Amino acid sequence: MTKNVLLTGGSRGIGHVIRTLFIDAGFNVIAPSRDELDLSSEASINAFFKSTMAEYDVVINNAGINIIKPILEITSEDLQLINQINLSAPLQIIQHCVPYMKGQQSGRIINVSSIWGVRSKEYRTLYSGTKFGLIGYTKALARELAEDNILVNAVCPGFIDTELTEKSLSESQKEELLKQVPLNRLGKPEEIAKYILYLATENTFITGQATIIDGGFLS
Ligand SMILES: NC(=O)c1ccc[n+]([C@@H]2O[C@H](COP(=O)([O-])OP(=O)(O)OC[C@H]3O[C@@H](n4cnc5c(N)ncnc54)[C@H](OP(=O)(O)O)[C@@H]3O)[C@@H](O)[C@H]2O)c1
């Protein structure tokens, strides 16, 4: 039977490549646009699940935003927005999807965190707060949901060649940064997507892990 995947952030970047890879692998991929599912609003998330059946075999919480600011420039709106999109929305989505997975006694949840969810850097307070938090959710849920054969993992991309990276780094910062990446290049979105596909298909014993895919940057 064709398996259903719910994917957030499938419009571009890593998410777009995940979407293509899963479709090619035979999955039915539901990748709502921001108009259909606005992660900055809990009301939009509730409305989305009211209008559709939450029968997903795989959930991929991929969408995310980055706000890079020194501590004294962070506003309460920044805090609310990034916490809702990067941290609360994945949990709210999981809450909607877990009842079906429990009924099936099977499920795969994959949360896209970041290298900045494992270590951090100046001005990444907001982003790191959410990405560390997402790994915390992943580990706790992996333990709680193991009895239902629902495997929960996180993936931590390093510097990947996407729009988010382009916006976050100047050319000189990029050059400087590549010197610190042992493989001396940005990662390709495919290199993240392929591992996520593995977690959703062949993986039967990895749960509660946060896998770093960064060309050796954090090694
Ligand atoms: N790129 C990297 O180097 C890198 C490194 C580490 C971790 N990551 C993580 O990987 C994930 C994907 O990153 P990316 O670089 O592929 O991102 P991206 O190219 O900036 O795309 C972000 C995606 O999130 C969606 N999104 C943002 N706000 C949303 C909202 N309020 N409601 C619904 N969707 C929303 C966007 O939809 P729209 O098209 O509607 O804006 C878009 O599909 C993120 O969680 C990011 O933190 C990326």
mmCIF file with all atom_site columns, N, CA and C in Angstrom, residues 18 27 35 45 84 103 107 114 116-117 144 160 171 189 198 205:
data_model
loop_
_atom_site.group_PDB
_atom_site.id
_atom_site.type_symbol
_atom_site.label_atom_id
_atom_site.label_alt_id
_atom_site.label_comp_id
_atom_site.label_asym_id
_atom_site.label_entity_id
_atom_site.label_seq_id
_atom_site.pdbx_PDB_ins_code
_atom_site.Cartn_x
_atom_site.Cartn_y
_atom_site.Cartn_z
_atom_site.occupancy
_atom_site.B_iso_or_equiv
_atom_site.pdbx_formal_charge
_atom_site.auth_seq_id
_atom_site.auth_comp_id
_atom_site.auth_asym_id
_atom_site.auth_atom_id
_atom_site.pdbx_PDB_model_num
ATOM 1  N N  . ILE A 1 18  ? 13.678 16.791 -0.766 1.00 0.00 ? 18  ILE A N  1
ATOM 2  C CA . ILE A 1 18  ? 13.067 15.664 -0.026 1.00 0.00 ? 18  ILE A CA 1
ATOM 3  C C  . ILE A 1 18  ? 11.779 15.244 -0.746 1.00 0.00 ? 18  ILE A C  1
ATOM 4  N N  . PHE A 1 27  ? 6.257  7.255  -2.583 1.00 0.00 ? 27  PHE A N  1
ATOM 5  C CA . PHE A 1 27  ? 5.405  7.755  -1.502 1.00 0.00 ? 27  PHE A CA 1
ATOM 6  C C  . PHE A 1 27  ? 4.370  8.737  -2.050 1.00 0.00 ? 27  PHE A C  1
ATOM 7  N N  . ASP A 1 35  ? 0.190  28.832 2.450  1.00 0.00 ? 35  ASP A N  1
ATOM 8  C CA . ASP A 1 35  ? -1.221 29.247 2.476  1.00 0.00 ? 35  ASP A CA 1
ATOM 9  C C  . ASP A 1 35  ? -2.102 28.151 3.069  1.00 0.00 ? 35  ASP A C  1
ATOM 10 N N  . ILE A 1 45  ? -2.578 25.524 11.881 1.00 0.00 ? 45  ILE A N  1
ATOM 11 C CA . ILE A 1 45  ? -2.239 24.095 12.011 1.00 0.00 ? 45  ILE A CA 1
ATOM 12 C C  . ILE A 1 45  ? -3.500 23.296 12.371 1.00 0.00 ? 45  ILE A C  1
ATOM 13 N N  . GLN A 1 84  ? 7.588  29.480 17.531 1.00 0.00 ? 84  GLN A N  1
ATOM 14 C CA . GLN A 1 84  ? 6.381  28.847 16.994 1.00 0.00 ? 84  GLN A CA 1
ATOM 15 C C  . GLN A 1 84  ? 6.718  28.028 15.741 1.00 0.00 ? 84  GLN A C  1
ATOM 16 N N  . GLY A 1 103 ? -2.322 3.726  16.129 1.00 0.00 ? 103 GLY A N  1
ATOM 17 C CA . GLY A 1 103 ? -3.297 2.754  15.626 1.00 0.00 ? 103 GLY A CA 1
ATOM 18 C C  . GLY A 1 103 ? -2.647 1.763  14.671 1.00 0.00 ? 103 GLY A C  1
ATOM 19 N N  . GLY A 1 107 ? 5.341  3.998  12.643 1.00 0.00 ? 107 GLY A N  1
ATOM 20 C CA . GLY A 1 107 ? 5.451  5.392  12.203 1.00 0.00 ? 107 GLY A CA 1
ATOM 21 C C  . GLY A 1 107 ? 6.889  5.853  12.210 1.00 0.00 ? 107 GLY A C  1
ATOM 22 N N  . SER A 1 114 ? 19.740 21.107 13.185 1.00 0.00 ? 114 SER A N  1
ATOM 23 C CA . SER A 1 114 ? 20.865 21.820 12.567 1.00 0.00 ? 114 SER A CA 1
ATOM 24 C C  . SER A 1 114 ? 22.139 21.520 13.354 1.00 0.00 ? 114 SER A C  1
ATOM 25 N N  . TRP A 1 116 ? 23.612 23.839 14.493 1.00 0.00 ? 116 TRP A N  1
ATOM 26 C CA . TRP A 1 116 ? 23.444 24.825 15.575 1.00 0.00 ? 116 TRP A CA 1
ATOM 27 C C  . TRP A 1 116 ? 22.425 24.345 16.605 1.00 0.00 ? 116 TRP A C  1
ATOM 28 N N  . GLY A 1 117 ? 22.032 23.089 16.482 1.00 0.00 ? 117 GLY A N  1
ATOM 29 C CA . GLY A 1 117 ? 21.244 22.425 17.520 1.00 0.00 ? 117 GLY A CA 1
ATOM 30 C C  . GLY A 1 117 ? 22.120 21.502 18.336 1.00 0.00 ? 117 GLY A C  1
ATOM 31 N N  . GLU A 1 144 ? 9.147  7.772  24.469 1.00 0.00 ? 144 GLU A N  1
ATOM 32 C CA . GLU A 1 144 ? 7.715  7.607  24.756 1.00 0.00 ? 144 GLU A CA 1
ATOM 33 C C  . GLU A 1 144 ? 7.007  6.761  23.701 1.00 0.00 ? 144 GLU A C  1
ATOM 34 N N  . ILE A 1 160 ? 24.501 23.824 3.975  1.00 0.00 ? 160 ILE A N  1
ATOM 35 C CA . ILE A 1 160 ? 23.942 23.223 2.771  1.00 0.00 ? 160 ILE A CA 1
ATOM 36 C C  . ILE A 1 160 ? 23.646 24.342 1.780  1.00 0.00 ? 160 ILE A C  1
ATOM 37 N N  . GLU A 1 171 ? 29.652 36.430 1.182  1.00 0.00 ? 171 GLU A N  1
ATOM 38 C CA . GLU A 1 171 ? 30.610 35.655 0.378  1.00 0.00 ? 171 GLU A CA 1
ATOM 39 C C  . GLU A 1 171 ? 31.896 35.401 1.169  1.00 0.00 ? 171 GLU A C  1
ATOM 40 N N  . PRO A 1 189 ? 21.569 19.526 -0.907 1.00 0.00 ? 189 PRO A N  1
ATOM 41 C CA . PRO A 1 189 ? 20.300 19.125 -0.299 1.00 0.00 ? 189 PRO A CA 1
ATOM 42 C C  . PRO A 1 189 ? 20.040 17.618 -0.440 1.00 0.00 ? 189 PRO A C  1
ATOM 43 N N  . TYR A 1 198 ? 16.288 7.192  4.002  1.00 0.00 ? 198 TYR A N  1
ATOM 44 C CA . TYR A 1 198 ? 16.736 5.974  4.695  1.00 0.00 ? 198 TYR A CA 1
ATOM 45 C C  . TYR A 1 198 ? 16.003 5.826  6.036  1.00 0.00 ? 198 TYR A C  1
ATOM 46 N N  . PHE A 1 205 ? 15.858 0.360  13.536 1.00 0.00 ? 205 PHE A N  1
ATOM 47 C CA . PHE A 1 205 ? 16.412 0.266  14.903 1.00 0.00 ? 205 PHE A CA 1
ATOM 48 C C  . PHE A 1 205 ? 17.060 1.554  15.392 1.00 0.00 ? 205 PHE A C  1
#
